[in-house]
């Protein structure tokens, strides 16, 4: 496109006779030549095709991971069978101060991605890296400050705070009810039966006057 613009400007220059018009056209010609010069060279077709084929298949979003931390690093462990057999350039991690995203290309015909946004605290982009181990990618986020992280992301922190607030109520019986409701919702059949039994027994005792407070 730029090349076509440049050709047209050159053609106009051959027809222009007034100095002011020629000066404008010459300035535009110089600008276009600089833009064309600074463009990245086009990739050879075979390289472009190779990149395209390396992203063939379908992309899987990674949801399972483990993590721990030291004074200087937060370490995220992602299990991927056979990842150590890939060329190192097929495992890419891009870091920003509060996020990172992982792309694993062409592992057993699939691509794998994982993105962490809104990390709990800032990280050093230059100091962060990734290591490829047997069946595992280790993402190492270098902490900007040597302090303990309670969780990985801001969203997790807010979720924990909301959950704590639900139980931390002025009325102890209400807090207990919230805990029981959560246990009932997340429990298996045995847990549900146990809670139901306890609930029925507590109601019976209340009706008999043994317990003045409704739990």
PDB file of C-alpha atoms in Angstrom:
ATOM      1  CA  UNK A   1       0.000   0.000   0.000  1.00  0.00           C
ATOM      2  CA  UNK A   2       2.791   2.439   0.950  1.00  0.00           C
ATOM      3  CA  UNK A   3       4.654   1.538  -2.226  1.00  0.00           C
ATOM      4  CA  UNK A   4       1.589   2.435  -4.329  1.00  0.00           C
ATOM      5  CA  UNK A   5       1.282   5.782  -2.512  1.00  0.00           C
ATOM      6  CA  UNK A   6       4.949   6.484  -3.213  1.00  0.00           C
ATOM      7  CA  UNK A   7       4.560   5.705  -6.928  1.00  0.00           C
ATOM      8  CA  UNK A   8       1.590   8.063  -7.176  1.00  0.00           C
ATOM      9  CA  UNK A   9       3.493  10.863  -5.405  1.00  0.00           C
ATOM     10  CA  UNK A  10       6.420  10.401  -7.823  1.00  0.00           C
ATOM     11  CA  UNK A  11       4.024  10.596 -10.762  1.00  0.00           C
ATOM     12  CA  UNK A  12       2.495  13.824  -9.405  1.00  0.00           C
ATOM     13  CA  UNK A  13       5.995  15.267  -8.960  1.00  0.00           C
ATOM     14  CA  UNK A  14       6.680  14.874 -12.676  1.00  0.00           C
ATOM     15  CA  UNK A  15       3.562  16.943 -13.432  1.00  0.00           C
ATOM     16  CA  UNK A  16       3.872  19.566 -10.684  1.00  0.00           C
ATOM     17  CA  UNK A  17       5.257  22.966 -11.785  1.00  0.00           C
ATOM     18  CA  UNK A  18       4.617  25.257  -8.795  1.00  0.00           C
ATOM     19  CA  UNK A  19       7.351  25.311  -6.143  1.00  0.00           C
ATOM     20  CA  UNK A  20       4.980  25.100  -3.165  1.00  0.00           C
ATOM     21  CA  UNK A  21       3.220  22.034  -4.584  1.00  0.00           C
ATOM     22  CA  UNK A  22       6.574  20.398  -5.417  1.00  0.00           C
ATOM     23  CA  UNK A  23       7.845  21.040  -1.875  1.00  0.00           C
ATOM     24  CA  UNK A  24       4.754  19.395  -0.350  1.00  0.00           C
ATOM     25  CA  UNK A  25       5.083  16.409  -2.668  1.00  0.00           C
ATOM     26  CA  UNK A  26       8.825  16.067  -1.974  1.00  0.00           C
ATOM     27  CA  UNK A  27       8.168  16.099   1.783  1.00  0.00           C
ATOM     28  CA  UNK A  28       5.481  13.419   1.368  1.00  0.00           C
ATOM     29  CA  UNK A  29       7.832  11.381  -0.863  1.00  0.00           C
ATOM     30  CA  UNK A  30      10.558  11.503   1.808  1.00  0.00           C
ATOM     31  CA  UNK A  31       8.059  10.517   4.527  1.00  0.00           C
ATOM     32  CA  UNK A  32       6.789   7.528   2.538  1.00  0.00           C
ATOM     33  CA  UNK A  33      10.327   6.361   1.741  1.00  0.00           C
ATOM     34  CA  UNK A  34      11.203   6.433   5.450  1.00  0.00           C
ATOM     35  CA  UNK A  35       8.042   4.484   6.366  1.00  0.00           C
ATOM     36  CA  UNK A  36       8.822   1.830   3.754  1.00  0.00           C
ATOM     37  CA  UNK A  37      12.432   1.623   4.957  1.00  0.00           C
ATOM     38  CA  UNK A  38      11.346   1.106   8.595  1.00  0.00           C
ATOM     39  CA  UNK A  39       8.845  -1.631   7.820  1.00  0.00           C
ATOM     40  CA  UNK A  40       9.832  -5.108   9.089  1.00  0.00           C
ATOM     41  CA  UNK A  41      10.951  -7.331   6.221  1.00  0.00           C
ATOM     42  CA  UNK A  42       8.234  -9.738   5.053  1.00  0.00           C
ATOM     43  CA  UNK A  43       8.680 -13.274   6.328  1.00  0.00           C
ATOM     44  CA  UNK A  44       9.628 -15.875   3.723  1.00  0.00           C
ATOM     45  CA  UNK A  45       6.605 -17.899   2.722  1.00  0.00           C
ATOM     46  CA  UNK A  46       7.959 -21.153   4.111  1.00  0.00           C
ATOM     47  CA  UNK A  47       8.575 -19.584   7.561  1.00  0.00           C
ATOM     48  CA  UNK A  48       5.073 -18.075   7.587  1.00  0.00           C
ATOM     49  CA  UNK A  49       3.588 -21.424   6.588  1.00  0.00           C
ATOM     50  CA  UNK A  50       5.630 -23.222   9.260  1.00  0.00           C
ATOM     51  CA  UNK A  51       4.363 -20.842  11.974  1.00  0.00           C
ATOM     52  CA  UNK A  52       0.822 -21.302  10.760  1.00  0.00           C
ATOM     53  CA  UNK A  53       1.110 -25.071  10.845  1.00  0.00           C
ATOM     54  CA  UNK A  54       2.688 -25.000  14.322  1.00  0.00           C
ATOM     55  CA  UNK A  55      -0.527 -23.403  15.591  1.00  0.00           C
ATOM     56  CA  UNK A  56      -2.636 -26.025  13.871  1.00  0.00           C
ATOM     57  CA  UNK A  57      -5.112 -28.157  15.779  1.00  0.00           C
ATOM     58  CA  UNK A  58      -7.156 -26.591  18.527  1.00  0.00           C
ATOM     59  CA  UNK A  59      -6.265 -24.586  21.597  1.00  0.00           C
ATOM     60  CA  UNK A  60      -6.874 -25.876  25.116  1.00  0.00           C
ATOM     61  CA  UNK A  61      -7.169 -23.522  28.073  1.00  0.00           C
ATOM     62  CA  UNK A  62      -5.192 -24.749  31.090  1.00  0.00           C
ATOM     63  CA  UNK A  63      -7.128 -24.540  34.358  1.00  0.00           C
ATOM     64  CA  UNK A  64      -5.169 -26.880  36.633  1.00  0.00           C
ATOM     65  CA  UNK A  65      -1.943 -25.763  38.272  1.00  0.00           C
ATOM     66  CA  UNK A  66      -0.050 -25.800  41.544  1.00  0.00           C
ATOM     67  CA  UNK A  67       1.919 -22.993  43.129  1.00  0.00           C
ATOM     68  CA  UNK A  68       4.240 -22.141  45.954  1.00  0.00           C
ATOM     69  CA  UNK A  69       6.603 -19.309  46.822  1.00  0.00           C
ATOM     70  CA  UNK A  70       9.983 -18.407  48.217  1.00  0.00           C
ATOM     71  CA  UNK A  71      11.136 -15.018  49.487  1.00  0.00           C
ATOM     72  CA  UNK A  72      11.993 -13.914  45.937  1.00  0.00           C
ATOM     73  CA  UNK A  73       9.727 -15.921  43.606  1.00  0.00           C
ATOM     74  CA  UNK A  74       6.158 -17.072  43.103  1.00  0.00           C
ATOM     75  CA  UNK A  75       6.326 -20.415  41.274  1.00  0.00           C
ATOM     76  CA  UNK A  76       3.466 -21.821  39.190  1.00  0.00           C
ATOM     77  CA  UNK A  77       3.645 -25.488  38.151  1.00  0.00           C
ATOM     78  CA  UNK A  78       1.704 -26.590  35.053  1.00  0.00           C
ATOM     79  CA  UNK A  79       1.602 -30.319  34.217  1.00  0.00           C
ATOM     80  CA  UNK A  80       1.792 -31.125  30.487  1.00  0.00           C
ATOM     81  CA  UNK A  81       2.754 -34.642  29.412  1.00  0.00           C
ATOM     82  CA  UNK A  82       5.753 -34.702  27.076  1.00  0.00           C
ATOM     83  CA  UNK A  83       6.377 -30.929  27.127  1.00  0.00           C
ATOM     84  CA  UNK A  84      10.128 -31.520  27.565  1.00  0.00           C
ATOM     85  CA  UNK A  85      10.260 -33.037  24.057  1.00  0.00           C
ATOM     86  CA  UNK A  86       9.173 -29.769  22.373  1.00  0.00           C
ATOM     87  CA  UNK A  87      11.624 -27.232  20.926  1.00  0.00           C
ATOM     88  CA  UNK A  88      12.176 -24.571  23.605  1.00  0.00           C
ATOM     89  CA  UNK A  89      10.731 -21.851  21.330  1.00  0.00           C
ATOM     90  CA  UNK A  90       7.372 -23.681  21.424  1.00  0.00           C
ATOM     91  CA  UNK A  91       6.970 -22.761  25.099  1.00  0.00           C
ATOM     92  CA  UNK A  92       6.469 -18.997  25.370  1.00  0.00           C
ATOM     93  CA  UNK A  93       5.651 -16.868  28.410  1.00  0.00           C
ATOM     94  CA  UNK A  94       4.972 -13.125  28.218  1.00  0.00           C
ATOM     95  CA  UNK A  95       5.208 -11.177  31.466  1.00  0.00           C
ATOM     96  CA  UNK A  96       3.905  -7.755  32.476  1.00  0.00           C
ATOM     97  CA  UNK A  97       4.136  -6.184  35.933  1.00  0.00           C
ATOM     98  CA  UNK A  98       0.776  -7.651  37.003  1.00  0.00           C
ATOM     99  CA  UNK A  99       0.168 -10.562  34.600  1.00  0.00           C
ATOM    100  CA  UNK A 100       1.636 -13.365  32.515  1.00  0.00           C
ATOM    101  CA  UNK A 101       0.376 -15.583  29.740  1.00  0.00           C
ATOM    102  CA  UNK A 102       1.728 -18.963  28.692  1.00  0.00           C
ATOM    103  CA  UNK A 103       1.484 -20.458  25.199  1.00  0.00           C
ATOM    104  CA  UNK A 104       2.619 -24.010  24.471  1.00  0.00           C
ATOM    105  CA  UNK A 105       2.511 -24.719  20.747  1.00  0.00           C
ATOM    106  CA  UNK A 106       1.916 -28.008  18.980  1.00  0.00           C
ATOM    107  CA  UNK A 107       2.084 -30.420  21.914  1.00  0.00           C
ATOM    108  CA  UNK A 108       0.567 -33.687  20.662  1.00  0.00           C
ATOM    109  CA  UNK A 109      -1.328 -31.733  17.993  1.00  0.00           C
ATOM    110  CA  UNK A 110      -2.808 -29.190  20.418  1.00  0.00           C
ATOM    111  CA  UNK A 111      -1.905 -25.732  21.688  1.00  0.00           C
ATOM    112  CA  UNK A 112      -2.206 -24.906  25.387  1.00  0.00           C
ATOM    113  CA  UNK A 113      -2.733 -21.470  26.915  1.00  0.00           C
ATOM    114  CA  UNK A 114      -2.931 -20.063  30.417  1.00  0.00           C
ATOM    115  CA  UNK A 115      -3.418 -16.416  31.409  1.00  0.00           C
ATOM    116  CA  UNK A 116      -3.096 -14.832  34.824  1.00  0.00           C
ATOM    117  CA  UNK A 117      -4.281 -11.223  35.028  1.00  0.00           C
ATOM    118  CA  UNK A 118      -4.317  -8.922  38.076  1.00  0.00           C
ATOM    119  CA  UNK A 119      -1.575 -10.723  39.997  1.00  0.00           C
ATOM    120  CA  UNK A 120      -1.811  -9.955  43.701  1.00  0.00           C
ATOM    121  CA  UNK A 121       1.395  -7.889  43.732  1.00  0.00           C
ATOM    122  CA  UNK A 122       3.785  -6.462  41.096  1.00  0.00           C
ATOM    123  CA  UNK A 123       6.478  -8.686  39.592  1.00  0.00           C
ATOM    124  CA  UNK A 124       9.762  -7.910  37.850  1.00  0.00           C
ATOM    125  CA  UNK A 125       9.383  -8.608  34.113  1.00  0.00           C
ATOM    126  CA  UNK A 126      13.163  -8.874  33.597  1.00  0.00           C
ATOM    127  CA  UNK A 127      13.663 -11.206  36.576  1.00  0.00           C
ATOM    128  CA  UNK A 128      10.794 -13.574  35.671  1.00  0.00           C
ATOM    129  CA  UNK A 129      11.322 -16.673  33.525  1.00  0.00           C
ATOM    130  CA  UNK A 130      10.095 -20.158  32.697  1.00  0.00           C
ATOM    131  CA  UNK A 131      11.729 -23.561  33.012  1.00  0.00           C
ATOM    132  CA  UNK A 132      10.810 -26.735  31.161  1.00  0.00           C
ATOM    133  CA  UNK A 133      10.999 -29.900  33.254  1.00  0.00           C
ATOM    134  CA  UNK A 134       9.790 -33.455  32.667  1.00  0.00           C
ATOM    135  CA  UNK A 135       6.023 -33.204  31.979  1.00  0.00           C
ATOM    136  CA  UNK A 136       5.968 -29.775  33.661  1.00  0.00           C
ATOM    137  CA  UNK A 137       6.335 -26.079  32.826  1.00  0.00           C
ATOM    138  CA  UNK A 138       7.530 -23.992  35.768  1.00  0.00           C
ATOM    139  CA  UNK A 139       6.693 -20.272  35.538  1.00  0.00           C
ATOM    140  CA  UNK A 140       8.819 -18.214  37.924  1.00  0.00           C
ATOM    141  CA  UNK A 141       7.493 -14.730  38.738  1.00  0.00           C
ATOM    142  CA  UNK A 142      10.142 -12.599  40.437  1.00  0.00           C
ATOM    143  CA  UNK A 143       8.606 -10.613  43.298  1.00  0.00           C
ATOM    144  CA  UNK A 144       9.317  -6.876  43.257  1.00  0.00           C
ATOM    145  CA  UNK A 145       9.207  -6.911  47.054  1.00  0.00           C
ATOM    146  CA  UNK A 146      10.180  -9.841  49.230  1.00  0.00           C
ATOM    147  CA  UNK A 147       6.874 -10.407  51.000  1.00  0.00           C
ATOM    148  CA  UNK A 148       4.448 -13.292  51.435  1.00  0.00           C
ATOM    149  CA  UNK A 149       1.564 -13.620  48.964  1.00  0.00           C
ATOM    150  CA  UNK A 150      -1.703 -14.944  50.436  1.00  0.00           C
ATOM    151  CA  UNK A 151      -2.963 -15.930  46.987  1.00  0.00           C
ATOM    152  CA  UNK A 152      -2.048 -15.471  43.314  1.00  0.00           C
ATOM    153  CA  UNK A 153      -4.511 -12.868  42.062  1.00  0.00           C
ATOM    154  CA  UNK A 154      -6.501  -9.890  43.270  1.00  0.00           C
ATOM    155  CA  UNK A 155      -9.730 -11.699  42.316  1.00  0.00           C
ATOM    156  CA  UNK A 156      -8.868 -14.615  44.638  1.00  0.00           C
ATOM    157  CA  UNK A 157      -8.148 -12.169  47.472  1.00  0.00           C
ATOM    158  CA  UNK A 158     -11.499 -10.384  47.028  1.00  0.00           C
ATOM    159  CA  UNK A 159     -13.320 -13.726  46.865  1.00  0.00           C
ATOM    160  CA  UNK A 160     -11.717 -14.857  50.148  1.00  0.00           C
ATOM    161  CA  UNK A 161     -12.564 -11.554  51.820  1.00  0.00           C
ATOM    162  CA  UNK A 162     -16.230 -11.833  50.769  1.00  0.00           C
ATOM    163  CA  UNK A 163     -16.381 -15.412  52.050  1.00  0.00           C
ATOM    164  CA  UNK A 164     -14.824 -14.374  55.388  1.00  0.00           C
ATOM    165  CA  UNK A 165     -17.264 -11.464  55.697  1.00  0.00           C
ATOM    166  CA  UNK A 166     -20.200 -13.859  55.234  1.00  0.00           C
ATOM    167  CA  UNK A 167     -19.096 -15.876  58.269  1.00  0.00           C
ATOM    168  CA  UNK A 168     -17.820 -12.973  60.358  1.00  0.00           C
ATOM    169  CA  UNK A 169     -21.195 -11.631  61.456  1.00  0.00           C
ATOM    170  CA  UNK A 170     -22.312  -9.969  64.708  1.00  0.00           C
ATOM    171  CA  UNK A 171     -24.761 -12.816  65.283  1.00  0.00           C
ATOM    172  CA  UNK A 172     -22.863 -16.093  66.010  1.00  0.00           C
ATOM    173  CA  UNK A 173     -25.851 -18.231  65.037  1.00  0.00           C
ATOM    174  CA  UNK A 174     -26.010 -16.508  61.626  1.00  0.00           C
ATOM    175  CA  UNK A 175     -22.316 -17.220  61.050  1.00  0.00           C
ATOM    176  CA  UNK A 176     -22.900 -20.866  61.934  1.00  0.00           C
ATOM    177  CA  UNK A 177     -25.849 -21.026  59.550  1.00  0.00           C
ATOM    178  CA  UNK A 178     -23.675 -19.661  56.725  1.00  0.00           C
ATOM    179  CA  UNK A 179     -21.038 -22.318  57.381  1.00  0.00           C
ATOM    180  CA  UNK A 180     -23.660 -25.086  57.473  1.00  0.00           C
ATOM    181  CA  UNK A 181     -25.239 -23.851  54.222  1.00  0.00           C
ATOM    182  CA  UNK A 182     -21.843 -23.867  52.486  1.00  0.00           C
ATOM    183  CA  UNK A 183     -21.026 -27.363  53.810  1.00  0.00           C
ATOM    184  CA  UNK A 184     -24.454 -28.606  52.660  1.00  0.00           C
ATOM    185  CA  UNK A 185     -24.086 -27.068  49.188  1.00  0.00           C
ATOM    186  CA  UNK A 186     -20.579 -28.485  48.630  1.00  0.00           C
ATOM    187  CA  UNK A 187     -20.937 -31.777  50.547  1.00  0.00           C
ATOM    188  CA  UNK A 188     -21.643 -35.278  49.263  1.00  0.00           C
ATOM    189  CA  UNK A 189     -24.804 -37.278  50.068  1.00  0.00           C
ATOM    190  CA  UNK A 190     -23.395 -38.491  53.404  1.00  0.00           C
ATOM    191  CA  UNK A 191     -22.591 -34.917  54.456  1.00  0.00           C
ATOM    192  CA  UNK A 192     -26.101 -33.765  53.480  1.00  0.00           C
ATOM    193  CA  UNK A 193     -27.675 -36.591  55.520  1.00  0.00           C
ATOM    194  CA  UNK A 194     -25.534 -35.719  58.560  1.00  0.00           C
ATOM    195  CA  UNK A 195     -26.457 -32.030  58.392  1.00  0.00           C
ATOM    196  CA  UNK A 196     -30.142 -32.831  57.887  1.00  0.00           C
ATOM    197  CA  UNK A 197     -30.103 -35.156  60.905  1.00  0.00           C
ATOM    198  CA  UNK A 198     -28.403 -32.520  63.087  1.00  0.00           C
ATOM    199  CA  UNK A 199     -30.889 -29.922  61.882  1.00  0.00           C
ATOM    200  CA  UNK A 200     -33.929 -32.082  62.732  1.00  0.00           C
ATOM    201  CA  UNK A 201     -32.517 -32.950  66.185  1.00  0.00           C
ATOM    202  CA  UNK A 202     -31.807 -29.294  66.990  1.00  0.00           C
ATOM    203  CA  UNK A 203     -35.361 -28.318  65.987  1.00  0.00           C
ATOM    204  CA  UNK A 204     -36.824 -31.068  68.180  1.00  0.00           C
ATOM    205  CA  UNK A 205     -34.764 -29.912  71.184  1.00  0.00           C
ATOM    206  CA  UNK A 206     -35.847 -26.333  70.571  1.00  0.00           C
ATOM    207  CA  UNK A 207     -39.520 -27.298  70.565  1.00  0.00           C
ATOM    208  CA  UNK A 208     -39.002 -29.116  73.871  1.00  0.00           C
ATOM    209  CA  UNK A 209     -37.488 -25.932  75.330  1.00  0.00           C
ATOM    210  CA  UNK A 210     -33.991 -27.374  75.703  1.00  0.00           C
ATOM    211  CA  UNK A 211     -32.395 -24.772  73.436  1.00  0.00           C
ATOM    212  CA  UNK A 212     -33.633 -21.183  73.637  1.00  0.00           C
ATOM    213  CA  UNK A 213     -31.637 -20.000  70.594  1.00  0.00           C
ATOM    214  CA  UNK A 214     -32.634 -20.963  67.036  1.00  0.00           C
ATOM    215  CA  UNK A 215     -29.574 -22.271  65.219  1.00  0.00           C
TER     216      UNK A 215
END
